[in-house]
PDB file of C-alpha atoms and ligand atoms in Angstrom:
ATOM      1  CA  MET A  17      -0.614 -14.260  12.594  1.00  0.00           C
ATOM      2  CA  ARG A  18      -0.187 -11.542  10.013  1.00  0.00           C
ATOM      3  CA  LYS A  19      -2.753 -11.130   7.281  1.00  0.00           C
ATOM      4  CA  HIS A  20      -2.448 -11.780   3.579  1.00  0.00           C
ATOM      5  CA  ILE A  21      -3.588  -8.627   1.796  1.00  0.00           C
ATOM      6  CA  VAL A  22      -4.013  -7.761  -1.856  1.00  0.00           C
ATOM      7  CA  ALA A  23      -4.837  -4.107  -2.514  1.00  0.00           C
ATOM      8  CA  GLY A  24      -5.529  -2.526  -5.879  1.00  0.00           C
ATOM      9  CA  ASN A  25      -4.345   1.010  -6.564  1.00  0.00           C
ATOM     10  CA  TRP A  26      -6.498   2.401  -9.341  1.00  0.00           C
ATOM     11  CA  LYS A  27      -4.521   5.665  -9.436  1.00  0.00           C
ATOM     12  CA  MET A  28      -6.211   8.378 -11.585  1.00  0.00           C
ATOM     13  CA  ASN A  29      -8.117   5.952 -13.797  1.00  0.00           C
ATOM     14  CA  LEU A  30     -11.781   5.141 -14.575  1.00  0.00           C
ATOM     15  CA  ASN A  31     -14.828   7.386 -14.726  1.00  0.00           C
ATOM     16  CA  ALA A  32     -17.893   6.719 -12.543  1.00  0.00           C
ATOM     17  CA  ASP A  33     -19.497   4.184 -14.904  1.00  0.00           C
ATOM     18  CA  GLU A  34     -16.225   2.351 -15.459  1.00  0.00           C
ATOM     19  CA  SER A  35     -15.557   2.281 -11.734  1.00  0.00           C
ATOM     20  CA  GLN A  36     -18.993   0.793 -11.053  1.00  0.00           C
ATOM     21  CA  ALA A  37     -18.542  -1.771 -13.848  1.00  0.00           C
ATOM     22  CA  LEU A  38     -15.190  -2.896 -12.448  1.00  0.00           C
ATOM     23  CA  ILE A  39     -16.614  -3.305  -8.948  1.00  0.00           C
ATOM     24  CA  GLU A  40     -19.616  -5.232 -10.297  1.00  0.00           C
ATOM     25  CA  ALA A  41     -17.239  -7.487 -12.248  1.00  0.00           C
ATOM     26  CA  LEU A  42     -15.099  -8.063  -9.139  1.00  0.00           C
ATOM     27  CA  LYS A  43     -18.195  -8.996  -7.157  1.00  0.00           C
ATOM     28  CA  THR A  44     -18.836 -11.905  -9.548  1.00  0.00           C
ATOM     29  CA  LYS A  45     -15.380 -13.385  -8.823  1.00  0.00           C
ATOM     30  CA  LYS A  46     -14.633 -15.970  -6.206  1.00  0.00           C
ATOM     31  CA  LEU A  47     -11.943 -14.391  -4.020  1.00  0.00           C
ATOM     32  CA  SER A  48      -9.861 -16.466  -1.622  1.00  0.00           C
ATOM     33  CA  SER A  49     -11.230 -16.322   1.912  1.00  0.00           C
ATOM     34  CA  ASP A  50      -7.630 -16.273   3.252  1.00  0.00           C
ATOM     35  CA  VAL A  51      -6.850 -12.945   1.642  1.00  0.00           C
ATOM     36  CA  ARG A  52      -8.013  -9.503   2.640  1.00  0.00           C
ATOM     37  CA  VAL A  53      -8.931  -7.542  -0.478  1.00  0.00           C
ATOM     38  CA  ALA A  54      -8.988  -3.763  -0.865  1.00  0.00           C
ATOM     39  CA  ILE A  55      -9.386  -1.317  -3.724  1.00  0.00           C
ATOM     40  CA  ALA A  56      -7.975   2.207  -3.554  1.00  0.00           C
ATOM     41  CA  THR A  57     -10.230   4.156  -5.883  1.00  0.00           C
ATOM     42  CA  PRO A  58      -9.962   7.795  -6.941  1.00  0.00           C
ATOM     43  CA  ALA A  59     -11.408  10.000  -4.188  1.00  0.00           C
ATOM     44  CA  VAL A  60     -14.415  11.007  -6.254  1.00  0.00           C
ATOM     45  CA  HIS A  61     -15.572   7.359  -6.449  1.00  0.00           C
ATOM     46  CA  LEU A  62     -14.992   6.394  -2.813  1.00  0.00           C
ATOM     47  CA  ALA A  63     -18.534   6.886  -1.502  1.00  0.00           C
ATOM     48  CA  ALA A  64     -20.075   4.952  -4.399  1.00  0.00           C
ATOM     49  CA  ALA A  65     -17.463   2.212  -3.994  1.00  0.00           C
ATOM     50  CA  VAL A  66     -18.313   1.852  -0.294  1.00  0.00           C
ATOM     51  CA  ASN A  67     -21.995   1.387  -1.206  1.00  0.00           C
ATOM     52  CA  LEU A  68     -21.288  -0.999  -4.074  1.00  0.00           C
ATOM     53  CA  THR A  69     -19.004  -3.208  -1.989  1.00  0.00           C
ATOM     54  CA  SER A  70     -21.224  -3.254   1.092  1.00  0.00           C
ATOM     55  CA  GLY A  71     -21.712  -6.833   2.306  1.00  0.00           C
ATOM     56  CA  THR A  72     -18.770  -8.140   0.231  1.00  0.00           C
ATOM     57  CA  LYS A  73     -15.223  -8.938   1.319  1.00  0.00           C
ATOM     58  CA  ILE A  74     -13.849  -5.968  -0.641  1.00  0.00           C
ATOM     59  CA  ASP A  75     -12.621  -3.027   1.471  1.00  0.00           C
ATOM     60  CA  VAL A  76     -12.343   0.450   0.039  1.00  0.00           C
ATOM     61  CA  SER A  77      -9.238   2.573   0.597  1.00  0.00           C
ATOM     62  CA  ALA A  78      -8.306   6.138  -0.232  1.00  0.00           C
ATOM     63  CA  GLN A  79      -5.132   6.832  -2.183  1.00  0.00           C
ATOM     64  CA  ASN A  80      -4.100   9.843  -0.101  1.00  0.00           C
ATOM     65  CA  MET A  81      -5.317  12.263   2.565  1.00  0.00           C
ATOM     66  CA  HIS A  82      -4.247  15.621   3.990  1.00  0.00           C
ATOM     67  CA  GLN A  83      -2.276  15.946   7.212  1.00  0.00           C
ATOM     68  CA  ALA A  84      -4.521  18.677   8.687  1.00  0.00           C
ATOM     69  CA  THR A  85      -7.806  17.770  10.301  1.00  0.00           C
ATOM     70  CA  SER A  86      -9.764  20.528   8.508  1.00  0.00           C
ATOM     71  CA  GLY A  87      -9.370  24.084   7.234  1.00  0.00           C
ATOM     72  CA  ALA A  88      -8.327  26.214   4.305  1.00  0.00           C
ATOM     73  CA  TYR A  89      -6.713  23.563   2.104  1.00  0.00           C
ATOM     74  CA  THR A  90      -8.613  23.882  -1.154  1.00  0.00           C
ATOM     75  CA  GLY A  91      -8.937  20.605  -3.018  1.00  0.00           C
ATOM     76  CA  GLU A  92      -7.811  18.414  -0.150  1.00  0.00           C
ATOM     77  CA  ILE A  93      -9.531  15.621   1.777  1.00  0.00           C
ATOM     78  CA  SER A  94      -9.288  14.963   5.519  1.00  0.00           C
ATOM     79  CA  ALA A  95      -9.248  11.769   7.546  1.00  0.00           C
ATOM     80  CA  SER A  96     -12.585  12.581   9.166  1.00  0.00           C
ATOM     81  CA  MET A  97     -14.203  13.121   5.749  1.00  0.00           C
ATOM     82  CA  LEU A  98     -12.998   9.705   4.674  1.00  0.00           C
ATOM     83  CA  LYS A  99     -14.244   8.100   7.860  1.00  0.00           C
ATOM     84  CA  SER A 100     -17.625   9.805   7.511  1.00  0.00           C
ATOM     85  CA  ILE A 101     -18.259   7.916   4.246  1.00  0.00           C
ATOM     86  CA  GLY A 102     -17.031   4.591   5.632  1.00  0.00           C
ATOM     87  CA  VAL A 103     -13.443   4.676   4.343  1.00  0.00           C
ATOM     88  CA  ASN A 104     -11.127   3.577   7.141  1.00  0.00           C
ATOM     89  CA  THR A 105      -7.937   2.897   5.168  1.00  0.00           C
ATOM     90  CA  THR A 106      -5.646   5.047   3.065  1.00  0.00           C
ATOM     91  CA  LEU A 107      -2.499   4.603   1.065  1.00  0.00           C
ATOM     92  CA  LEU A 108       0.216   7.059   2.078  1.00  0.00           C
ATOM     93  CA  GLY A 109       3.635   7.731   0.575  1.00  0.00           C
ATOM     94  CA  HIS A 110       3.113   6.263  -2.871  1.00  0.00           C
ATOM     95  CA  SER A 111       6.169   6.992  -5.029  1.00  0.00           C
ATOM     96  CA  GLU A 112       4.020   9.018  -7.441  1.00  0.00           C
ATOM     97  CA  ARG A 113       2.967  11.281  -4.544  1.00  0.00           C
ATOM     98  CA  ARG A 114       6.598  11.577  -3.457  1.00  0.00           C
ATOM     99  CA  ALA A 115       7.812  12.353  -6.997  1.00  0.00           C
ATOM    100  CA  TYR A 116       5.043  14.551  -8.443  1.00  0.00           C
ATOM    101  CA  PHE A 117       3.607  16.149  -5.300  1.00  0.00           C
ATOM    102  CA  HIS A 118       6.872  16.520  -3.382  1.00  0.00           C
ATOM    103  CA  GLU A 119       5.778  14.463  -0.391  1.00  0.00           C
ATOM    104  CA  THR A 120       8.761  14.141   1.928  1.00  0.00           C
ATOM    105  CA  ASP A 121       9.347  11.722   4.790  1.00  0.00           C
ATOM    106  CA  ALA A 122       8.626  14.584   7.230  1.00  0.00           C
ATOM    107  CA  LEU A 123       5.292  15.388   5.586  1.00  0.00           C
ATOM    108  CA  LEU A 124       4.414  11.701   5.502  1.00  0.00           C
ATOM    109  CA  ALA A 125       5.151  11.412   9.220  1.00  0.00           C
ATOM    110  CA  GLU A 126       2.538  14.150   9.756  1.00  0.00           C
ATOM    111  CA  LYS A 127       0.022  12.393   7.513  1.00  0.00           C
ATOM    112  CA  VAL A 128       0.575   9.075   9.272  1.00  0.00           C
ATOM    113  CA  ASN A 129       0.110  10.764  12.629  1.00  0.00           C
ATOM    114  CA  THR A 130      -3.193  12.329  11.555  1.00  0.00           C
ATOM    115  CA  ALA A 131      -4.438   9.059  10.058  1.00  0.00           C
ATOM    116  CA  LEU A 132      -3.566   7.066  13.177  1.00  0.00           C
ATOM    117  CA  GLU A 133      -5.087   9.674  15.499  1.00  0.00           C
ATOM    118  CA  ASN A 134      -8.297   9.391  13.495  1.00  0.00           C
ATOM    119  CA  GLY A 135      -8.307   5.625  13.888  1.00  0.00           C
ATOM    120  CA  MET A 136      -7.480   4.938  10.265  1.00  0.00           C
ATOM    121  CA  GLU A 137      -5.384   2.109   8.936  1.00  0.00           C
ATOM    122  CA  ILE A 138      -2.603   3.071   6.559  1.00  0.00           C
ATOM    123  CA  ILE A 139      -0.863   1.224   3.767  1.00  0.00           C
ATOM    124  CA  PHE A 140       2.496   2.965   3.826  1.00  0.00           C
ATOM    125  CA  CYS A 141       4.402   2.852   0.529  1.00  0.00           C
ATOM    126  CA  PHE A 142       8.147   3.258   0.171  1.00  0.00           C
ATOM    127  CA  GLY A 143      11.000   1.953  -1.954  1.00  0.00           C
ATOM    128  CA  GLU A 144      14.199   2.885  -3.695  1.00  0.00           C
ATOM    129  CA  GLU A 145      14.813   4.488  -7.103  1.00  0.00           C
ATOM    130  CA  LEU A 146      16.727   2.662  -9.829  1.00  0.00           C
ATOM    131  CA  ASP A 147      19.980   4.592  -9.280  1.00  0.00           C
ATOM    132  CA  GLU A 148      19.825   3.768  -5.566  1.00  0.00           C
ATOM    133  CA  ARG A 149      19.412   0.066  -6.367  1.00  0.00           C
ATOM    134  CA  LYS A 150      22.296   0.246  -8.853  1.00  0.00           C
ATOM    135  CA  SER A 151      24.594   1.967  -6.366  1.00  0.00           C
ATOM    136  CA  GLY A 152      23.756  -0.574  -3.673  1.00  0.00           C
ATOM    137  CA  SER A 153      22.192   1.936  -1.283  1.00  0.00           C
ATOM    138  CA  HIS A 154      18.672   0.423  -1.488  1.00  0.00           C
ATOM    139  CA  PHE A 155      18.740  -1.127   1.991  1.00  0.00           C
ATOM    140  CA  ASP A 156      19.841   2.172   3.569  1.00  0.00           C
ATOM    141  CA  VAL A 157      17.281   4.170   1.580  1.00  0.00           C
ATOM    142  CA  VAL A 158      14.435   1.919   2.704  1.00  0.00           C
ATOM    143  CA  SER A 159      15.645   1.931   6.325  1.00  0.00           C
ATOM    144  CA  SER A 160      15.701   5.712   6.383  1.00  0.00           C
ATOM    145  CA  GLN A 161      12.269   6.054   4.739  1.00  0.00           C
ATOM    146  CA  LEU A 162      10.836   3.862   7.506  1.00  0.00           C
ATOM    147  CA  ARG A 163      12.792   5.542  10.282  1.00  0.00           C
ATOM    148  CA  ASN A 164      11.896   9.090   9.207  1.00  0.00           C
ATOM    149  CA  ALA A 165       8.185   8.521   8.698  1.00  0.00           C
ATOM    150  CA  LEU A 166       7.222   5.743  11.104  1.00  0.00           C
ATOM    151  CA  PHE A 167       9.634   5.149  13.958  1.00  0.00           C
ATOM    152  CA  ASN A 168       8.176   7.881  16.178  1.00  0.00           C
ATOM    153  CA  PHE A 169       5.069   5.782  16.642  1.00  0.00           C
ATOM    154  CA  ASP A 170       4.465   3.454  19.566  1.00  0.00           C
ATOM    155  CA  ALA A 171       4.437  -0.279  19.077  1.00  0.00           C
ATOM    156  CA  SER A 172       0.713  -0.289  19.883  1.00  0.00           C
ATOM    157  CA  GLN A 173       0.011   1.960  16.869  1.00  0.00           C
ATOM    158  CA  TRP A 174       1.580  -0.505  14.452  1.00  0.00           C
ATOM    159  CA  SER A 175      -1.592  -2.611  14.439  1.00  0.00           C
ATOM    160  CA  GLN A 176      -2.947   0.165  12.145  1.00  0.00           C
ATOM    161  CA  ILE A 177       0.051   0.086   9.767  1.00  0.00           C
ATOM    162  CA  VAL A 178       0.575  -2.120   6.708  1.00  0.00           C
ATOM    163  CA  LEU A 179       3.831  -1.692   4.790  1.00  0.00           C
ATOM    164  CA  ALA A 180       4.090  -1.777   0.997  1.00  0.00           C
ATOM    165  CA  TYR A 181       7.607  -2.084  -0.396  1.00  0.00           C
ATOM    166  CA  GLU A 182       7.505  -0.747  -3.926  1.00  0.00           C
ATOM    167  CA  PRO A 183      10.828  -0.380  -5.738  1.00  0.00           C
ATOM    168  CA  VAL A 184      10.215   2.682  -7.914  1.00  0.00           C
ATOM    169  CA  TRP A 185      11.952   1.073 -10.892  1.00  0.00           C
ATOM    170  CA  ALA A 186       9.334  -1.693 -10.904  1.00  0.00           C
ATOM    171  CA  ILE A 187       6.192   0.458 -10.767  1.00  0.00           C
ATOM    172  CA  GLY A 188       4.276   0.572 -14.032  1.00  0.00           C
ATOM    173  CA  THR A 189       7.387  -0.463 -15.937  1.00  0.00           C
ATOM    174  CA  GLY A 190       6.723  -4.149 -16.502  1.00  0.00           C
ATOM    175  CA  GLU A 191      10.000  -4.688 -14.622  1.00  0.00           C
ATOM    176  CA  THR A 192       9.439  -6.759 -11.466  1.00  0.00           C
ATOM    177  CA  ALA A 193      11.794  -7.341  -8.584  1.00  0.00           C
ATOM    178  CA  SER A 194      12.674 -11.024  -8.689  1.00  0.00           C
ATOM    179  CA  PRO A 195      11.058 -13.095  -5.945  1.00  0.00           C
ATOM    180  CA  ALA A 196      14.529 -13.322  -4.357  1.00  0.00           C
ATOM    181  CA  GLN A 197      14.998  -9.534  -4.456  1.00  0.00           C
ATOM    182  CA  ALA A 198      11.559  -9.005  -2.913  1.00  0.00           C
ATOM    183  CA  GLN A 199      12.230 -11.574  -0.181  1.00  0.00           C
ATOM    184  CA  GLU A 200      15.673 -10.098   0.561  1.00  0.00           C
ATOM    185  CA  MET A 201      14.213  -6.600   1.049  1.00  0.00           C
ATOM    186  CA  HIS A 202      11.185  -7.793   3.043  1.00  0.00           C
ATOM    187  CA  ALA A 203      13.513  -9.724   5.379  1.00  0.00           C
ATOM    188  CA  HIS A 204      15.614  -6.566   5.725  1.00  0.00           C
ATOM    189  CA  ILE A 205      12.496  -4.542   6.605  1.00  0.00           C
ATOM    190  CA  ARG A 206      11.576  -7.065   9.280  1.00  0.00           C
ATOM    191  CA  SER A 207      15.091  -6.916  10.715  1.00  0.00           C
ATOM    192  CA  VAL A 208      14.884  -3.107  10.875  1.00  0.00           C
ATOM    193  CA  LEU A 209      11.557  -3.392  12.703  1.00  0.00           C
ATOM    194  CA  THR A 210      13.069  -5.915  15.110  1.00  0.00           C
ATOM    195  CA  ALA A 211      15.975  -3.580  15.870  1.00  0.00           C
ATOM    196  CA  GLN A 212      13.699  -0.588  16.468  1.00  0.00           C
ATOM    197  CA  TYR A 213      10.861  -2.412  18.275  1.00  0.00           C
ATOM    198  CA  ASP A 214      11.062  -6.168  18.780  1.00  0.00           C
ATOM    199  CA  ASP A 215      10.672  -9.427  16.932  1.00  0.00           C
ATOM    200  CA  ALA A 216       7.033  -9.860  17.926  1.00  0.00           C
ATOM    201  CA  LEU A 217       6.138  -6.547  16.279  1.00  0.00           C
ATOM    202  CA  ALA A 218       8.279  -7.305  13.219  1.00  0.00           C
ATOM    203  CA  GLN A 219       6.534 -10.642  12.758  1.00  0.00           C
ATOM    204  CA  SER A 220       3.080  -9.093  13.133  1.00  0.00           C
ATOM    205  CA  VAL A 221       3.326  -6.415  10.428  1.00  0.00           C
ATOM    206  CA  SER A 222       2.025  -7.314   6.961  1.00  0.00           C
ATOM    207  CA  ILE A 223       4.524  -6.313   4.273  1.00  0.00           C
ATOM    208  CA  LEU A 224       3.162  -6.118   0.735  1.00  0.00           C
ATOM    209  CA  TYR A 225       5.214  -6.079  -2.445  1.00  0.00           C
ATOM    210  CA  GLY A 226       4.272  -3.715  -5.269  1.00  0.00           C
ATOM    211  CA  GLY A 227       5.689  -3.267  -8.740  1.00  0.00           C
ATOM    212  CA  SER A 228       4.302  -4.835 -11.919  1.00  0.00           C
ATOM    213  CA  VAL A 229       2.647  -7.765 -10.137  1.00  0.00           C
ATOM    214  CA  LYS A 230       0.567  -9.711 -12.666  1.00  0.00           C
ATOM    215  CA  PRO A 231      -1.277 -13.055 -12.619  1.00  0.00           C
ATOM    216  CA  ALA A 232       1.807 -14.641 -14.225  1.00  0.00           C
ATOM    217  CA  ASN A 233       4.256 -13.668 -11.461  1.00  0.00           C
ATOM    218  CA  ALA A 234       2.060 -13.267  -8.359  1.00  0.00           C
ATOM    219  CA  GLN A 235       2.281 -16.852  -7.142  1.00  0.00           C
ATOM    220  CA  GLU A 236       6.079 -16.907  -7.111  1.00  0.00           C
ATOM    221  CA  ILE A 237       6.306 -13.546  -5.342  1.00  0.00           C
ATOM    222  CA  PHE A 238       3.606 -14.403  -2.777  1.00  0.00           C
ATOM    223  CA  ALA A 239       5.359 -17.718  -2.035  1.00  0.00           C
ATOM    224  CA  GLN A 240       8.240 -15.813  -0.402  1.00  0.00           C
ATOM    225  CA  PRO A 241       8.108 -16.198   3.374  1.00  0.00           C
ATOM    226  CA  ASP A 242       8.242 -12.475   4.169  1.00  0.00           C
ATOM    227  CA  VAL A 243       5.874 -11.331   1.413  1.00  0.00           C
ATOM    228  CA  ASP A 244       2.367 -11.014   2.824  1.00  0.00           C
ATOM    229  CA  GLY A 245       0.602  -9.755  -0.268  1.00  0.00           C
ATOM    230  CA  GLY A 246       0.683  -7.166  -2.985  1.00  0.00           C
ATOM    231  CA  LEU A 247      -0.153  -3.608  -3.905  1.00  0.00           C
ATOM    232  CA  ILE A 248      -1.315  -3.858  -7.480  1.00  0.00           C
ATOM    233  CA  GLY A 249      -1.505  -0.957  -9.936  1.00  0.00           C
ATOM    234  CA  GLY A 250      -2.181  -1.688 -13.610  1.00  0.00           C
ATOM    235  CA  ALA A 251      -3.472  -5.227 -13.117  1.00  0.00           C
ATOM    236  CA  SER A 252      -6.059  -4.055 -10.575  1.00  0.00           C
ATOM    237  CA  LEU A 253      -7.981  -2.343 -13.397  1.00  0.00           C
ATOM    238  CA  ASN A 254      -8.960  -5.708 -14.840  1.00  0.00           C
ATOM    239  CA  ALA A 255     -11.295  -7.874 -12.736  1.00  0.00           C
ATOM    240  CA  ASP A 256      -9.990 -11.184 -14.104  1.00  0.00           C
ATOM    241  CA  ASP A 257      -6.364 -10.224 -13.494  1.00  0.00           C
ATOM    242  CA  PHE A 258      -6.999  -8.767 -10.042  1.00  0.00           C
ATOM    243  CA  ALA A 259      -9.006 -11.816  -8.946  1.00  0.00           C
ATOM    244  CA  ALA A 260      -6.288 -14.125 -10.276  1.00  0.00           C
ATOM    245  CA  ILE A 261      -3.693 -12.212  -8.221  1.00  0.00           C
ATOM    246  CA  VAL A 262      -5.864 -12.396  -5.075  1.00  0.00           C
ATOM    247  CA  ASN A 263      -6.233 -16.130  -5.629  1.00  0.00           C
ATOM    248  CA  ALA A 264      -2.496 -16.617  -6.218  1.00  0.00           C
ATOM    249  CA  PHE A 265      -1.987 -17.275  -2.499  1.00  0.00           C
TER     250      PHE A 265
HETATM  251  C1  PEP B   6       1.417   0.842  -7.798  1.00  0.00           C
HETATM  252  O1  PEP B   6       0.951   1.795  -8.372  1.00  0.00           O
HETATM  253  O2  PEP B   6       1.443   0.838  -6.560  1.00  0.00           O
HETATM  254  C2  PEP B   6       1.942  -0.278  -8.584  1.00  0.00           C
HETATM  255  C3  PEP B   6       2.565  -1.244  -7.982  1.00  0.00           C
HETATM  256  O3  PEP B   6       1.719  -0.225  -9.955  1.00  0.00           O
HETATM  257  P1  PEP B   6       1.981  -1.399 -11.018  1.00  0.00           P
HETATM  258  O4  PEP B   6       1.416  -2.678 -10.433  1.00  0.00           O
HETATM  259  O5  PEP B   6       1.255  -0.974 -12.247  1.00  0.00           O
HETATM  260  O6  PEP B   6       3.469  -1.501 -11.209  1.00  0.00           O
END
């Protein structure tokens, strides 16, 4: 049985006091016991977030990590550093990292490898740009993003991988993929996993949808049979909205 997961991506938002206040507000909310909940905070708040969420159902995730295990990479953060403060999950491949920090599929394959070798779980983000959707190449684009970054890994390693399909044209734009568009792509992703591995693996991987998910549209999107949850940007910065999305299952 795959898990329902709702993860918040705070991006580069909130200072230390605001971060603490948001976590304290989230802790007052009743969150569905059927849904795994995670927050991906800025790196500087991770240790505090781990302490503040201790004993709750809220997991803490990084937003990124470096592919090397240690060394002369000024400003970067390694998997073992994350693990040493109790962070066992990281986002990788977010479209903003691909666009602004030039993260390629090949680099992401290295990052995934390092994360998996360090026993971390990854939430791997991918999705097509608007022009790719308009030209009808979105299925091929998504297939190749998965193939290039993830298909070198053994089936056994996929228990540490969560997928997050995030059409770039729907991120932070207020534009959402329709529930039918999300379902169509998630079914495609499962068929690609079946072809590369097998149906049992394809059915076991949680596939999240991300892109302008709000309390008003979460229920319809989460009702799709191949949508196992959401990666939530803007709405994760508001405790009421984030809790409402978690409870939309
Ligand atoms: C995201 O950053 O992963 C995201 C989906 O953002 P938003 O919900 O704001 O579109």
